[in-house]
Short mmCIF file of N, CA and C in Angstrom, two decimals:
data_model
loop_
_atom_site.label_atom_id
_atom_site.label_comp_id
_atom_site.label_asym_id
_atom_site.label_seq_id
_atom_site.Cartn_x
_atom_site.Cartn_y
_atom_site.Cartn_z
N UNK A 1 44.19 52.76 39.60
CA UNK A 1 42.81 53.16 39.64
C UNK A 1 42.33 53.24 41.08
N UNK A 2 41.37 53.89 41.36
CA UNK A 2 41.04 53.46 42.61
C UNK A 2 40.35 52.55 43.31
N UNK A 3 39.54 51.96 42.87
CA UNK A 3 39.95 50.32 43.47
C UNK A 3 41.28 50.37 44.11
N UNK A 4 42.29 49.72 43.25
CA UNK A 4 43.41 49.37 43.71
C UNK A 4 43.78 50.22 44.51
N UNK A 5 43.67 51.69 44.81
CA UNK A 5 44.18 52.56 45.13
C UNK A 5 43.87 52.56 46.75
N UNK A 6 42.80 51.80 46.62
CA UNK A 6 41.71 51.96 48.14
C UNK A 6 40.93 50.78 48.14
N UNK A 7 40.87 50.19 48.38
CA UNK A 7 40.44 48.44 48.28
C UNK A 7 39.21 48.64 49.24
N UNK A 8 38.98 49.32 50.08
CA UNK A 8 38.29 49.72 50.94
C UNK A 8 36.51 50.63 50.12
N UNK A 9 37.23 51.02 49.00
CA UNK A 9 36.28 52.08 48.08
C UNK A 9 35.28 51.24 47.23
N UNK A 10 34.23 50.98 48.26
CA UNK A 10 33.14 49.68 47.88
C UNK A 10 32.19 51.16 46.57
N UNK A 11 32.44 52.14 46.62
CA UNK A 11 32.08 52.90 44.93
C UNK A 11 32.98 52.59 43.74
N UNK A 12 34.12 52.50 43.98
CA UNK A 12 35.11 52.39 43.16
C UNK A 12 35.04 51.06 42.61
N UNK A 13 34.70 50.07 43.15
CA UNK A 13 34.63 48.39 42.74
C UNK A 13 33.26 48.54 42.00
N UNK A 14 32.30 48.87 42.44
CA UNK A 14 31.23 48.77 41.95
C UNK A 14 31.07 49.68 40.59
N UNK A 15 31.87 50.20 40.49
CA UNK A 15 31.85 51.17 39.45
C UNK A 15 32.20 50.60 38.17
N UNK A 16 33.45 49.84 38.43
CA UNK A 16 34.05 48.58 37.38
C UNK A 16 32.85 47.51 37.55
N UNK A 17 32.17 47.03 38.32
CA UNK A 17 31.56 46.17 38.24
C UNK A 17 30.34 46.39 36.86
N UNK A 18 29.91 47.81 36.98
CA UNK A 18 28.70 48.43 36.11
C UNK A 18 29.63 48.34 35.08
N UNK A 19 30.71 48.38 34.64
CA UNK A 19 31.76 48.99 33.31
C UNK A 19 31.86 47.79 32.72
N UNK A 20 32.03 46.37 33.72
CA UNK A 20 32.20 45.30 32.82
C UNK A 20 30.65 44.81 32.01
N UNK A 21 29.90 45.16 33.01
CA UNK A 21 28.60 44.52 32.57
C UNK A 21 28.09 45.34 31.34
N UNK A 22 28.31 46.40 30.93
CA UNK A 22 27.72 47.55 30.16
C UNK A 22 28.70 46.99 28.95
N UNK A 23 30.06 47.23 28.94
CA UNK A 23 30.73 45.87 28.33
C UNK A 23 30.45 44.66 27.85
N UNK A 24 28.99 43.78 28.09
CA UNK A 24 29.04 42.63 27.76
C UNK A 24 30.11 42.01 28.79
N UNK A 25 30.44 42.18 29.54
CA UNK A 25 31.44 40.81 30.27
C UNK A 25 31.02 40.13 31.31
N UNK A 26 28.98 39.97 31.42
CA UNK A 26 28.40 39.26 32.19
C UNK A 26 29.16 38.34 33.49
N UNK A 27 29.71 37.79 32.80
CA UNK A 27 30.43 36.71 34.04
C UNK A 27 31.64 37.03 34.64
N UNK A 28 32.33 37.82 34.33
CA UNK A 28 33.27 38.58 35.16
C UNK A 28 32.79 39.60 36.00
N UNK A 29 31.50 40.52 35.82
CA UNK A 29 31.06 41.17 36.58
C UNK A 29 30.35 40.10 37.69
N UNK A 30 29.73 39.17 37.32
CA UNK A 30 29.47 38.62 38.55
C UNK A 30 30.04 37.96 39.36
N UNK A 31 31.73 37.71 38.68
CA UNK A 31 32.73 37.40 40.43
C UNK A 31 32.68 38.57 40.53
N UNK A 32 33.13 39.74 39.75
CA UNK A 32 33.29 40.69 40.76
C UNK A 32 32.18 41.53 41.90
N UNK A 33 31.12 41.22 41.44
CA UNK A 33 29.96 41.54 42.60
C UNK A 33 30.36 40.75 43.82
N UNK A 34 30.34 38.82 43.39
CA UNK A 34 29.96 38.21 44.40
C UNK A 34 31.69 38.15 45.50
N UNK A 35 32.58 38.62 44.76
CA UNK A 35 33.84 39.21 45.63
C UNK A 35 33.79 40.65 46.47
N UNK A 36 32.72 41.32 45.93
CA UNK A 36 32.45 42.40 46.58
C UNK A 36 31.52 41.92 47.99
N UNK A 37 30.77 41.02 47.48
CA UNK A 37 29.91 41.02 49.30
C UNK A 37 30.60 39.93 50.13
N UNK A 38 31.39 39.49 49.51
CA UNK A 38 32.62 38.74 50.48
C UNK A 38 33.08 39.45 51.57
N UNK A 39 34.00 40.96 50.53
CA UNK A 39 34.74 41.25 50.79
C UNK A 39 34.17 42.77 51.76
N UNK A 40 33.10 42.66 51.58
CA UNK A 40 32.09 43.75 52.21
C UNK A 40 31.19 43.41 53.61
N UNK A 41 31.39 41.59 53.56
CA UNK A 41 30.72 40.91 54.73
C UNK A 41 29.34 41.09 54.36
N UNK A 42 28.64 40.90 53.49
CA UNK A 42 27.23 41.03 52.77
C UNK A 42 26.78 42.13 53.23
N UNK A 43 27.39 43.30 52.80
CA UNK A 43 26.61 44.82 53.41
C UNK A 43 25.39 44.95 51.93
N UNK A 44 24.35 45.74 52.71
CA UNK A 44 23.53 46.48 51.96
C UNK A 44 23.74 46.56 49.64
N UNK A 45 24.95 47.44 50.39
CA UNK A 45 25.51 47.98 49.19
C UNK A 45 25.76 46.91 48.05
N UNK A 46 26.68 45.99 49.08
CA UNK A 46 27.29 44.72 47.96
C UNK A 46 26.20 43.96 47.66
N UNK A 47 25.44 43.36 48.07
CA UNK A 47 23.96 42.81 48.04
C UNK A 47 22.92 43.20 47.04
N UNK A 48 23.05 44.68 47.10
CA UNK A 48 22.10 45.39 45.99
C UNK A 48 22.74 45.22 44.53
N UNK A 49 24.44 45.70 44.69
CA UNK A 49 24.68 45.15 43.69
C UNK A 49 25.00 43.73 42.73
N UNK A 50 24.92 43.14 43.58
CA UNK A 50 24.53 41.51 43.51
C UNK A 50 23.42 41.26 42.69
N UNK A 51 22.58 41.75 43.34
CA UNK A 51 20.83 41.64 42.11
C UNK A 51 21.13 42.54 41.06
N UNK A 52 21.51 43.49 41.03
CA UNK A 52 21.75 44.62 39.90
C UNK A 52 22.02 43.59 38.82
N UNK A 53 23.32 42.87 38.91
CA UNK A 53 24.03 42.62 38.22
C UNK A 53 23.16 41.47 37.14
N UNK A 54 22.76 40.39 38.50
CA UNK A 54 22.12 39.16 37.75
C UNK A 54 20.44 39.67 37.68
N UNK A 55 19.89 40.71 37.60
CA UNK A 55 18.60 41.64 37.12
C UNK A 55 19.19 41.82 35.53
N UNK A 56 20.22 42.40 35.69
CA UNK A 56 20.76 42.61 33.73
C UNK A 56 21.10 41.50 33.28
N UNK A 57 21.34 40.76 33.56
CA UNK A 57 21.36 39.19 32.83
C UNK A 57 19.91 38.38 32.79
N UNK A 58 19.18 38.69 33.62
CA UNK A 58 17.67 38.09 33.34
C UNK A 58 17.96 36.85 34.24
N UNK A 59 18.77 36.28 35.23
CA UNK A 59 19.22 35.95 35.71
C UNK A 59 18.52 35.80 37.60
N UNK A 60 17.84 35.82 37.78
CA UNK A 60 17.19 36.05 39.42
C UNK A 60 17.71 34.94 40.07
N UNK A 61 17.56 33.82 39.58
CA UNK A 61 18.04 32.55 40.35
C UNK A 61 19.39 32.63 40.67
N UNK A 62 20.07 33.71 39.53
CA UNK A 62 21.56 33.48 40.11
C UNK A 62 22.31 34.21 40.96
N UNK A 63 21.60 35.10 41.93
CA UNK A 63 21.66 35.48 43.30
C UNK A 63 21.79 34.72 44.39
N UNK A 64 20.16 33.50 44.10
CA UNK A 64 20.17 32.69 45.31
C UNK A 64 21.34 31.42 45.16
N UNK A 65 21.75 31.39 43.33
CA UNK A 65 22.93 30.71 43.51
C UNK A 65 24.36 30.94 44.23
N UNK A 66 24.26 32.57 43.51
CA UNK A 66 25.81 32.80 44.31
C UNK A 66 25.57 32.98 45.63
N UNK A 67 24.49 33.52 46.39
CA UNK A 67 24.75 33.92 47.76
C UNK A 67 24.87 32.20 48.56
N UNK A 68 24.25 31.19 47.98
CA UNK A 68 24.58 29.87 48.53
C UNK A 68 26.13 29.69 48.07
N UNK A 69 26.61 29.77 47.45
CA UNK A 69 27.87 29.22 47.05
C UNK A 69 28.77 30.08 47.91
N UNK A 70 28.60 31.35 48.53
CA UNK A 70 29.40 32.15 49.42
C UNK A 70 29.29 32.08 50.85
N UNK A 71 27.87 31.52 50.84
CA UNK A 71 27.86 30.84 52.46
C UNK A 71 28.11 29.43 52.74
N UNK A 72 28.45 28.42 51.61
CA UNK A 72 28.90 27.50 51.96
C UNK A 72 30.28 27.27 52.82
#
């Protein structure tokens, strides 16, 4: 897929990220967000989708959770 194909393709991750969540797989989409702004160095992009994610879970607090747990 491309993800794998391009690890670099911060559309391509995020794309699976929307696929798991639309899925029901809440908590796997949110490692995979909060591996995305790791792995993105907290850009814009990864960040937005960070709230996206825990916005569809009803979830707000669990932004300021994960972004603490990634700067620890």
């Amino acid at each position: 897929n491309a993800a794998t194909d391009d690890p670099d393709n911060f559309d391509a991750h995020a794309h699976i990220v929307r696929l798991l969540l639309k899925m029901g797989d809440a908590d796997e989409s949110a490692k995979l967000a909060a591996k995305l702004v790791r792995q993105f160095q907290a850009s814009p992009e990864s960040l937005s989708l960070l709230r996206e994610v825990y916005q569809q879970v009803g979830s707000q607090a669990g932004v300021i959770n994960q972004l603490a747990k990634l700067h620890a």
